[in-house]
Coordinates of C-alpha atoms and ligand atoms in Angstrom, one line a residue:
M1 CA 17.0 50.6 -1.1
D2 CA 18.1 49.0 2.2
N3 CA 20.9 46.4 2.1
N4 CA 18.5 43.4 2.4
K5 CA 16.4 44.5 -0.6
K6 CA 19.6 45.2 -2.7
L7 CA 20.8 41.7 -1.7
A8 CA 17.6 40.1 -2.7
Q9 CA 17.7 41.9 -6.0
L10 CA 21.3 40.8 -6.5
L11 CA 20.5 37.1 -5.7
F12 CA 17.3 37.0 -7.6
P13 CA 17.3 39.6 -10.4
H14 CA 14.9 37.4 -12.6
I15 CA 12.3 37.1 -10.0
D16 CA 9.7 39.8 -10.5
K17 CA 6.6 38.5 -8.6
T18 CA 6.0 39.0 -5.1
P19 CA 4.4 36.4 -2.5
D20 CA 1.2 38.5 -2.8
Y21 CA 0.8 37.4 -6.5
Y22 CA 0.8 33.7 -5.3
E23 CA -1.5 34.6 -2.4
E24 CA -4.1 35.8 -4.9
L25 CA -3.4 33.0 -7.4
Y26 CA -3.9 30.3 -4.7
P27 CA -6.6 31.8 -2.5
E28 CA -8.0 30.0 0.7
R29 CA -10.0 27.2 -0.3
N30 CA -13.8 27.6 0.0
L31 CA -14.6 24.5 1.8
P32 CA -17.3 23.7 4.4
E33 CA -16.4 23.9 8.1
G34 CA -14.3 21.1 9.2
A35 CA -13.2 20.0 5.7
R36 CA -9.6 18.9 5.7
V37 CA -7.0 19.3 2.9
A38 CA -4.5 16.5 2.9
R39 CA -1.8 15.5 0.5
F40 CA 0.2 12.6 -0.4
A41 CA 3.8 13.6 -1.5
P42 CA 6.0 11.0 -2.7
S43 CA 9.3 11.3 -4.5
P44 CA 9.3 9.5 -7.7
T45 CA 11.5 6.6 -6.8
G46 CA 10.0 4.3 -9.4
Y47 CA 7.9 2.3 -7.2
L48 CA 4.9 2.7 -4.9
H49 CA 5.8 1.2 -1.4
I50 CA 3.0 -0.4 0.7
G51 CA 3.7 2.2 3.3
G52 CA 2.9 4.9 0.6
L53 CA -0.4 3.3 -0.2
F54 CA -1.0 3.1 3.6
S55 CA -0.3 6.9 4.0
A56 CA -2.2 7.9 0.7
L57 CA -5.4 6.1 2.2
V58 CA -5.1 8.1 5.2
D59 CA -5.1 11.3 3.1
V60 CA -7.8 10.3 0.9
L61 CA -10.0 8.9 3.8
T62 CA -9.4 12.1 6.0
A63 CA -10.5 14.4 3.0
Q64 CA -13.4 12.0 2.2
T65 CA -14.8 12.0 5.6
T66 CA -14.7 15.7 6.1
N67 CA -15.8 16.7 2.6
G68 CA -12.4 18.0 2.1
V69 CA -9.6 17.8 -0.6
S70 CA -6.9 15.2 -1.0
F71 CA -4.0 15.8 -3.6
L72 CA -1.0 13.9 -5.1
R73 CA 2.1 16.2 -5.1
I74 CA 5.2 14.7 -6.7
E75 CA 8.5 15.7 -4.8
D76 CA 11.1 15.5 -7.4
T77 CA 13.5 18.1 -6.3
D78 CA 16.1 15.5 -5.3
K79 CA 17.4 14.6 -8.8
K80 CA 19.8 12.0 -7.5
R81 CA 16.8 9.8 -6.3
E82 CA 14.6 10.3 -9.2
I83 CA 14.3 7.6 -11.8
D84 CA 12.8 7.9 -15.4
D85 CA 9.1 8.1 -15.4
G86 CA 8.9 7.0 -11.6
V87 CA 5.6 9.0 -11.6
S88 CA 3.7 6.3 -13.6
A89 CA 4.6 3.6 -11.2
I90 CA 3.0 5.7 -8.4
V91 CA -0.1 6.8 -10.4
N92 CA -0.7 3.3 -11.8
G93 CA -0.2 1.8 -8.4
F94 CA -3.0 4.0 -7.2
K95 CA -5.2 3.3 -10.2
Y96 CA -5.0 -0.4 -9.6
F97 CA -6.2 0.1 -6.0
G98 CA -8.8 2.5 -7.1
V99 CA -7.4 5.2 -4.6
E100 CA -8.5 8.6 -6.2
F101 CA -7.3 12.0 -5.1
T102 CA -9.4 15.0 -5.6
E103 CA -6.4 16.9 -7.2
G104 CA -2.9 16.7 -8.3
V105 CA -0.7 14.6 -10.7
T106 CA -2.8 12.2 -12.7
G107 CA 0.0 10.7 -14.9
F108 CA 3.3 11.5 -16.7
G109 CA 3.0 15.2 -17.4
T110 CA -0.7 15.4 -16.5
E111 CA -2.6 16.8 -13.6
K112 CA -5.9 18.2 -12.3
G113 CA -6.9 21.1 -9.9
A114 CA -6.4 24.8 -9.5
Y115 CA -3.6 24.8 -6.9
G116 CA -0.8 23.3 -9.2
P117 CA 1.6 22.7 -10.8
Y118 CA 1.7 19.7 -8.3
T119 CA 5.1 18.7 -9.4
Q120 CA 7.9 20.6 -7.4
S121 CA 10.2 20.8 -10.4
K122 CA 7.7 22.9 -12.1
R123 CA 7.4 25.3 -9.2
A124 CA 10.9 26.9 -9.0
E125 CA 9.6 30.4 -9.5
I126 CA 7.4 30.2 -6.5
Y127 CA 10.1 29.0 -4.3
Q128 CA 12.4 31.4 -5.5
T129 CA 9.9 34.3 -5.1
I130 CA 9.4 33.3 -1.4
A131 CA 13.2 32.9 -1.1
K132 CA 13.7 36.5 -2.4
S133 CA 11.0 37.8 0.1
L134 CA 12.9 36.2 2.9
V135 CA 16.2 37.7 2.0
E136 CA 14.6 41.1 1.8
K137 CA 13.2 40.4 5.3
G138 CA 16.9 39.5 6.4
L139 CA 15.7 36.0 7.3
A140 CA 18.0 34.2 4.6
Y141 CA 21.3 34.7 3.3
P142 CA 23.7 33.3 0.7
C143 CA 26.4 30.8 1.8
F144 CA 29.4 30.2 -0.2
C145 CA 30.9 27.4 1.8
T146 CA 32.4 24.7 -0.3
A147 CA 31.8 21.0 0.4
D148 CA 35.3 20.9 1.7
E149 CA 34.7 23.7 4.1
L150 CA 31.6 22.1 5.3
A151 CA 33.4 18.8 5.9
E152 CA 36.1 20.5 7.8
L153 CA 33.4 22.3 10.0
R154 CA 31.8 19.0 10.7
K155 CA 35.1 17.7 11.8
E156 CA 35.8 20.6 14.1
Q157 CA 32.3 20.2 15.6
E158 CA 32.8 16.4 16.2
Q159 CA 36.1 17.0 17.9
G160 CA 35.0 20.1 19.8
D161 CA 32.2 21.0 22.2
A162 CA 29.4 21.5 19.7
L163 CA 26.3 19.9 21.1
I164 CA 24.7 19.3 17.7
W165 CA 26.3 19.5 14.3
G166 CA 25.1 21.8 11.6
Y167 CA 25.6 25.3 10.2
F168 CA 24.7 27.6 13.1
G169 CA 26.1 30.2 15.7
K170 CA 29.8 30.8 15.4
W171 CA 30.1 27.9 12.7
A172 CA 27.9 29.8 10.3
K173 CA 30.9 31.8 8.6
C174 CA 28.7 33.2 5.8
R175 CA 25.9 34.5 8.2
D176 CA 27.5 38.0 8.5
L177 CA 29.0 38.6 5.2
T178 CA 28.6 42.1 4.1
Y179 CA 26.8 43.1 0.9
E180 CA 30.1 44.0 -0.6
Q181 CA 31.6 40.6 0.1
I182 CA 28.7 38.7 -1.3
E183 CA 28.6 41.0 -4.4
K184 CA 32.3 40.2 -4.9
N185 CA 31.9 36.5 -4.5
I186 CA 28.9 36.4 -6.9
A187 CA 30.9 38.6 -9.4
E188 CA 33.6 35.8 -9.1
G189 CA 31.1 33.3 -10.0
K190 CA 31.2 31.4 -6.7
P191 CA 28.2 29.1 -6.3
W192 CA 26.1 29.6 -3.3
V193 CA 23.2 28.1 -1.5
L194 CA 20.5 30.1 0.3
R195 CA 20.2 29.6 4.1
L196 CA 17.7 30.3 6.5
R197 CA 18.8 32.9 9.2
S198 CA 17.5 31.0 12.2
G199 CA 16.3 33.1 15.1
G200 CA 16.7 30.0 17.5
T201 CA 18.9 30.3 20.4
G202 CA 18.5 26.8 21.8
E203 CA 17.0 27.9 24.9
K204 CA 13.4 27.6 23.9
K205 CA 11.2 24.5 23.3
I206 CA 8.9 24.0 20.4
I207 CA 5.6 22.3 21.6
F208 CA 3.0 21.2 19.0
E209 CA 0.1 18.9 19.1
D210 CA 0.5 15.9 16.7
V211 CA -2.9 14.7 15.8
I212 CA -2.1 11.2 16.1
R213 CA 0.6 11.4 18.8
G214 CA -0.5 14.3 21.0
K215 CA 1.7 16.8 22.5
I216 CA 5.2 16.6 21.4
E217 CA 7.9 18.9 22.9
M218 CA 11.3 19.4 21.2
P219 CA 14.3 21.9 21.3
E220 CA 13.7 24.9 18.9
N221 CA 15.6 24.8 15.6
I222 CA 19.0 26.7 15.7
I223 CA 20.4 25.5 12.3
D224 CA 20.6 27.7 9.4
E225 CA 19.0 25.2 7.1
V226 CA 19.6 25.1 3.4
L227 CA 16.4 26.6 1.6
L228 CA 17.6 26.6 -1.9
K229 CA 20.5 24.5 -3.4
S230 CA 23.0 26.0 -5.5
D231 CA 20.9 25.2 -8.7
G232 CA 18.0 27.3 -7.3
I233 CA 16.0 24.1 -6.5
P234 CA 14.6 24.0 -3.0
T235 CA 15.3 21.4 -0.2
Y236 CA 12.4 19.2 1.1
H237 CA 11.9 21.6 4.0
F238 CA 11.5 24.8 2.1
A239 CA 9.5 23.3 -0.6
H240 CA 7.2 21.6 2.0
A241 CA 6.5 25.1 3.6
C242 CA 5.8 26.9 0.5
D243 CA 3.7 23.9 -1.1
D244 CA 1.6 23.2 1.9
H245 CA 0.9 26.7 2.3
F246 CA 0.0 27.8 -1.2
M247 CA -1.8 24.3 -1.8
R248 CA -3.7 25.3 1.5
T249 CA -3.0 22.1 3.2
T250 CA -4.8 21.9 6.4
H251 CA -3.3 18.5 7.6
V252 CA 0.3 17.6 6.9
I253 CA 0.0 13.6 7.2
R254 CA 3.3 12.0 6.7
G255 CA 5.6 9.3 8.0
E256 CA 7.1 9.5 11.6
E257 CA 10.7 9.8 10.2
W258 CA 9.7 13.5 9.7
I259 CA 9.0 14.4 13.4
S260 CA 12.5 15.4 14.1
S261 CA 12.3 18.0 11.4
V262 CA 9.1 19.8 12.8
P263 CA 10.9 22.5 14.7
K264 CA 12.8 23.4 11.5
H265 CA 9.5 23.5 9.7
I266 CA 7.7 25.5 12.2
E267 CA 10.5 28.1 12.2
L268 CA 10.2 28.1 8.4
F269 CA 6.4 28.5 8.3
R270 CA 6.8 31.4 10.8
A271 CA 9.5 33.1 8.9
C272 CA 7.4 33.1 5.6
G273 CA 4.4 34.4 7.7
Y274 CA 2.3 31.4 7.1
K275 CA -0.3 29.8 9.2
L276 CA 0.9 26.5 10.7
P277 CA -0.8 23.4 9.3
K278 CA -1.8 20.5 11.7
F279 CA 0.8 17.8 11.6
A280 CA 0.0 14.1 11.8
H281 CA 2.8 11.7 11.9
T282 CA 1.8 8.2 10.7
P283 CA 3.4 4.9 12.0
Q284 CA 5.8 3.0 9.9
V285 CA 4.7 -0.2 8.1
M286 CA 7.0 -2.9 9.8
K287 CA 7.1 -6.7 9.7
I288 CA 8.5 -9.4 11.9
D289 CA 11.8 -10.4 10.4
E290 CA 11.6 -14.1 9.5
E291 CA 15.2 -14.8 10.7
T292 CA 15.6 -12.7 13.8
G293 CA 11.9 -12.4 15.0
D294 CA 12.5 -8.8 15.4
K295 CA 10.2 -6.1 14.4
R296 CA 11.6 -4.0 11.4
K297 CA 10.7 -1.7 8.5
L298 CA 9.6 -3.2 5.4
S299 CA 12.5 -3.0 3.1
K300 CA 12.3 -2.8 -0.6
R301 CA 15.4 -4.9 -1.0
K302 CA 14.4 -7.7 1.4
D303 CA 10.6 -7.8 1.1
P304 CA 8.9 -8.2 -2.3
E305 CA 5.7 -7.1 -0.6
A306 CA 7.1 -3.7 0.1
A307 CA 6.3 -2.6 -3.5
V308 CA 2.6 -2.6 -4.3
S309 CA 3.2 -4.2 -7.5
Y310 CA 3.7 -7.5 -5.6
F311 CA 0.0 -7.5 -4.9
F312 CA -1.1 -7.2 -8.3
E313 CA 1.4 -9.6 -9.7
E314 CA 0.3 -12.1 -7.0
G315 CA -3.3 -11.4 -7.9
F316 CA -4.6 -10.0 -4.5
P317 CA -7.8 -8.3 -5.2
K318 CA -7.5 -4.5 -4.4
E319 CA -10.4 -4.9 -2.1
S320 CA -8.6 -7.3 0.0
V321 CA -5.5 -5.2 0.4
L322 CA -7.4 -2.0 1.1
E323 CA -9.5 -3.9 3.7
Y324 CA -6.5 -5.3 5.4
L325 CA -4.9 -1.9 5.3
L326 CA -7.9 -0.3 7.0
T327 CA -7.6 -3.0 9.8
L328 CA -4.1 -1.6 10.4
L329 CA -5.3 2.1 10.0
N330 CA -8.1 2.1 12.5
S331 CA -8.7 -0.4 15.4
N332 CA -12.5 0.0 15.1
F333 CA -12.6 -1.1 11.5
E334 CA -13.1 -4.7 12.2
D335 CA -16.1 -4.0 14.4
W336 CA -17.4 -1.6 11.7
R337 CA -16.9 -4.3 9.3
R338 CA -19.0 -6.9 11.2
A339 CA -21.7 -4.4 11.5
N340 CA -21.5 -3.3 7.8
P341 CA -20.5 -6.6 6.0
K342 CA -21.5 -5.2 2.5
E343 CA -20.7 -1.6 2.9
D344 CA -17.9 0.1 0.6
I345 CA -14.9 0.9 2.7
S346 CA -15.2 4.6 1.6
K347 CA -18.3 4.8 4.1
F348 CA -16.0 3.8 7.0
P349 CA -15.9 6.9 9.3
F350 CA -12.2 7.0 9.4
N351 CA -10.6 8.9 12.2
L352 CA -7.0 10.2 12.3
K353 CA -7.2 10.2 16.0
K354 CA -7.8 6.6 16.2
M355 CA -4.6 5.7 14.6
S356 CA -2.1 3.9 16.7
S357 CA 1.2 5.8 16.9
S358 CA 3.4 2.7 17.1
G359 CA 4.7 0.9 13.9
C360 CA 2.0 -1.2 12.5
L361 CA 2.7 -4.9 11.5
F362 CA 2.1 -5.9 8.0
D363 CA 1.4 -9.6 8.2
L364 CA 1.0 -11.4 5.0
V365 CA -0.8 -14.4 6.7
K366 CA -3.4 -11.9 8.0
L367 CA -3.8 -10.4 4.7
N368 CA -4.4 -14.0 3.3
D369 CA -7.1 -14.5 5.8
V370 CA -8.8 -11.2 5.1
S371 CA -8.7 -11.8 1.3
K372 CA -10.1 -15.3 1.6
N373 CA -13.1 -13.5 3.3
V374 CA -13.2 -10.9 0.8
I375 CA -13.2 -13.3 -2.1
S376 CA -15.6 -15.7 -0.5
V377 CA -18.5 -13.0 -0.6
M378 CA -17.6 -12.1 -4.4
S379 CA -20.1 -13.5 -6.9
A380 CA -19.1 -16.1 -9.3
K381 CA -19.1 -13.7 -12.1
Q382 CA -16.8 -11.4 -10.2
V383 CA -14.5 -14.2 -9.4
Y384 CA -14.5 -15.3 -13.2
D385 CA -13.9 -11.8 -14.4
N386 CA -11.0 -11.1 -11.9
V387 CA -9.3 -14.4 -12.6
A388 CA -9.7 -13.8 -16.4
E389 CA -8.2 -10.3 -16.1
W390 CA -5.3 -11.3 -13.8
S391 CA -4.4 -14.4 -15.9
K392 CA -4.5 -12.5 -19.1
V393 CA -1.4 -10.6 -17.9
Y394 CA 0.3 -12.8 -15.5
D395 CA -0.5 -16.5 -16.7
P396 CA -1.6 -16.3 -20.5
E397 CA -1.4 -20.0 -20.8
F398 CA -4.1 -20.5 -18.1
Y399 CA -6.1 -17.5 -19.4
E400 CA -6.5 -19.5 -22.7
I401 CA -7.8 -22.6 -20.7
F402 CA -9.9 -20.6 -18.3
T403 CA -11.8 -18.3 -20.8
A404 CA -12.3 -21.0 -23.5
D405 CA -15.8 -21.8 -21.9
P406 CA -16.7 -18.9 -19.6
E407 CA -19.9 -20.5 -18.7
F408 CA -18.1 -23.8 -17.4
S409 CA -15.4 -21.8 -15.6
T410 CA -17.9 -19.6 -14.0
A411 CA -19.8 -22.6 -12.7
I412 CA -16.7 -24.0 -11.4
V413 CA -16.0 -21.1 -9.3
N414 CA -19.5 -21.0 -8.2
I415 CA -19.3 -24.3 -6.3
D416 CA -19.9 -23.6 -2.7
R417 CA -20.3 -19.8 -3.4
E418 CA -23.2 -17.5 -3.4
N419 CA -24.6 -19.0 -0.4
P420 CA -24.7 -17.8 3.3
K421 CA -21.6 -20.0 4.2
P422 CA -19.2 -19.8 1.3
R423 CA -16.1 -21.7 1.3
K424 CA -12.9 -19.5 2.0
D425 CA -10.3 -21.3 0.0
I426 CA -8.8 -18.5 -2.3
A427 CA -6.6 -15.8 -1.1
K428 CA -5.5 -14.6 -4.4
W429 CA -6.1 -15.1 -8.2
S430 CA -2.7 -16.9 -8.7
E431 CA -4.1 -19.6 -6.4
V432 CA -7.1 -20.3 -8.8
K433 CA -5.1 -22.4 -11.4
D434 CA -4.1 -25.0 -9.0
Y435 CA -7.4 -24.9 -7.3
V436 CA -9.5 -25.7 -10.3
S437 CA -6.9 -27.5 -12.3
Y438 CA -8.6 -30.9 -12.1
F439 CA -11.6 -29.6 -14.2
Y440 CA -9.4 -29.1 -17.2
D441 CA -7.9 -32.0 -19.1
A442 CA -5.1 -29.7 -20.2
L443 CA -4.0 -29.1 -16.5
Y444 CA -5.0 -32.2 -14.8
Q445 CA -2.5 -34.6 -13.7
A446 CA -3.6 -37.8 -12.0
D447 CA -1.8 -38.4 -8.8
Y448 CA -3.6 -40.8 -6.4
A449 CA -2.9 -41.0 -2.8
M450 CA -5.5 -43.2 -1.5
P451 CA -6.2 -43.3 2.3
E452 CA -3.8 -45.6 3.9
N453 CA -6.6 -47.3 6.1
I454 CA -8.3 -48.6 3.1
A455 CA -6.9 -51.8 1.5
K456 CA -6.2 -51.8 -2.3
E457 CA -8.9 -54.4 -3.0
D458 CA -11.5 -52.3 -1.1
V459 CA -10.4 -49.2 -3.1
A460 CA -10.8 -51.3 -6.2
A461 CA -14.2 -52.6 -5.2
I462 CA -15.3 -49.1 -4.4
L463 CA -14.4 -47.7 -7.7
A464 CA -15.8 -50.6 -9.7
K465 CA -19.1 -50.5 -7.8
Y466 CA -19.5 -46.7 -8.1
A467 CA -18.6 -46.7 -11.9
E468 CA -21.9 -48.8 -12.1
A469 CA -23.9 -46.9 -9.5
F470 CA -23.6 -43.2 -10.2
S471 CA -25.9 -41.3 -12.5
L472 CA -25.8 -37.6 -13.3
A473 CA -29.6 -37.4 -13.2
D474 CA -29.6 -38.1 -9.5
D475 CA -30.2 -35.1 -7.2
K476 CA -28.0 -34.5 -4.4
D477 CA -30.0 -36.6 -2.0
Q478 CA -30.2 -39.6 -4.3
W479 CA -26.4 -39.1 -5.2
F480 CA -25.4 -39.4 -1.4
A481 CA -28.0 -42.3 -0.8
K482 CA -26.2 -44.2 -3.5
I483 CA -22.9 -43.7 -1.9
K484 CA -24.4 -44.7 1.5
D485 CA -26.0 -47.8 0.0
M486 CA -22.6 -49.0 -1.2
C487 CA -21.3 -49.0 2.4
E488 CA -22.7 -52.2 3.9
P489 CA -22.2 -54.8 0.9
L490 CA -18.4 -53.5 1.0
G491 CA -18.0 -54.0 4.8
F492 CA -18.2 -50.3 5.4
T493 CA -20.7 -48.5 7.7
P494 CA -23.0 -45.3 6.4
N495 CA -22.9 -44.3 10.0
V496 CA -19.9 -42.3 11.2
K497 CA -21.0 -42.5 14.8
E498 CA -21.4 -46.1 14.8
Y499 CA -18.0 -46.5 13.3
K500 CA -16.5 -44.5 15.9
K501 CA -18.1 -46.5 18.6
N502 CA -17.1 -49.8 17.1
P503 CA -14.2 -49.3 14.7
E504 CA -13.1 -52.9 14.8
A505 CA -16.3 -54.0 13.1
F506 CA -15.9 -52.1 10.0
K507 CA -13.5 -51.5 7.3
G508 CA -14.4 -47.8 7.3
H509 CA -17.2 -45.5 7.1
V510 CA -19.1 -43.5 4.4
G511 CA -16.6 -40.8 4.6
D512 CA -13.8 -43.2 3.4
I513 CA -15.8 -44.1 0.5
S514 CA -16.4 -40.6 -0.7
T515 CA -12.8 -39.7 -0.1
V516 CA -11.8 -42.7 -2.5
I517 CA -14.2 -41.5 -5.0
R518 CA -13.0 -38.0 -4.6
I519 CA -9.4 -38.9 -4.9
A520 CA -10.2 -41.0 -8.0
L521 CA -12.1 -38.2 -9.6
T522 CA -9.7 -35.1 -8.6
S523 CA -6.6 -36.5 -7.3
R524 CA -7.3 -34.6 -4.0
K525 CA -8.4 -35.5 -0.6
N526 CA -10.2 -32.1 -0.2
T527 CA -12.4 -30.5 -2.6
P528 CA -15.5 -28.2 -2.6
D529 CA -18.8 -30.1 -3.0
L530 CA -18.2 -33.3 -4.8
Y531 CA -21.6 -33.7 -6.2
S532 CA -21.4 -30.3 -7.9
I533 CA -17.8 -31.2 -9.1
M534 CA -19.3 -34.3 -10.7
Q535 CA -22.1 -32.4 -12.4
L536 CA -19.4 -30.3 -14.2
L537 CA -17.0 -33.0 -15.0
G538 CA -19.8 -34.8 -16.8
E539 CA -20.4 -38.6 -17.5
D540 CA -17.5 -39.3 -19.9
K541 CA -15.0 -37.7 -17.7
I542 CA -16.2 -39.3 -14.6
K543 CA -16.2 -42.8 -16.2
A544 CA -12.7 -42.3 -17.7
R545 CA -11.3 -41.1 -14.3
L546 CA -12.8 -43.7 -12.3
N547 CA -11.5 -46.4 -14.7
K548 CA -8.0 -44.9 -14.9
A549 CA -7.8 -44.8 -11.0
F550 CA -9.0 -48.6 -11.1
E551 CA -6.4 -49.4 -13.6
S552 CA -3.6 -47.6 -11.6
L553 CA -4.3 -50.1 -8.7
K554 CA -3.1 -53.0 -10.8
Ligands
LIG601 N1 8.7 13.6 -0.3 C1 8.7 13.2 1.0 C2 9.0 11.7 1.0 O1 8.9 11.1 0.1 C3 7.4 13.4 1.7 C4 7.3 13.9 3.0 C5 6.0 14.6 3.3 O2 4.8 13.9 3.0 O3 6.1 15.7 3.7 O4 9.3 11.3 2.1

């Protein structure tokens, strides 16, 4: 047995499999030409970041548009960062948005697909098998340096002439330990990590083609990177190479913060004898800082909208958030949407190459606009169901009121809806309570702010007259004719143009009269169609409210 083989056996006596075993267990995928395999690989930090949803959409759409595969892999090798059941927050986040992976983790301890386990902590044997084979090939070695020694080395490098910091070249003290020295250290129970024996000299460049960013050139890796930590758990870099190889990932799509690690990853893939996947580094999701006006990363600490739970708590429909994210993902999405107003977004021909490489701005104001559009084309039934579902969890009191008479509430949200020019008032379900509050006695609080240009006596006259005139049996034309008819006797004009030409001649115009009526009935200056509102309020409520408004003038 040569020394490398002996060393591999010494370090990994419990590993009896070979890489070939896993090559057979996880064969090349049998997919149509051009199909892409992409993965979303979060660490279970206890919440799903909006940037995570953004990236996952890229994976799912990349797979969908090429008849490929997307999967969810949980990267839980960093125990320090992991929090209890952080997986559920991620899986539930995706469930809420209806984002579905073909394979991978589906819940706490559950998964689907033939390339698992999809949780890294369950793959220790795979990593160690590959690690053992690297030692056999002389491409990895154990390092016994203590934290103090590494800190010392760093200090020397900082003060000395090292161009970069890290474990390499003359600093890599354990690189050339003999078998006997290693054996002795292990016999003494010294902890060790496994390091890559980098072949880099620093003279060559690594050039790779990033699918989003094009050609990228960087110095090759020279660091003897840690592959396995002292507990036998891999580092991100090593796990990434093993997993994306055995899960047969074709496209490694991940955040741009990983670009600087690519030379390391390329060396690792080559050391393991793996075909290189394609890399696509997505831009970060940014926002404009309200105080400084500068662009910055969305931060979990400062920005509630960084966590996707914000969107379901606020009651943004998932369709709105997805629709908005798509406008950030591909600049041609909005054109496509205009041409295909009713199409499901899964039909959008998403293209990785059309992604912008600079950070994309997440703008809540824009999201609100997109959402108003999305909600405006929903049916009344959809709106009713969504509001009921949302309020049941986030506003139970309103839920009781809203769902007490489903037909009534559906009719309310149907005002100015299901027509070619629907109103665009509602951006999220949490706004609905206020939006419809005047329909429900339990919520309505009269608060009249009558137009300042109308004298109190005139307001009183309008209210008194209208209380006599209105009839719910009127159709809309008759209803409006009655309001117009009130104008002249009260010194107003039914003709707005005429009023504008000669404002001195009138107390106001027909619009002022309807505003007074509107405010008396709803306490608002702006509402959807007043005729429809009155039909739903019913005679008793209308009379009572007109009367109350009249009394309030005294
Ligand atoms: N677990 C890594 C992270 O959360 C994933 C990076 C990757 O997608 O490769 O940043």
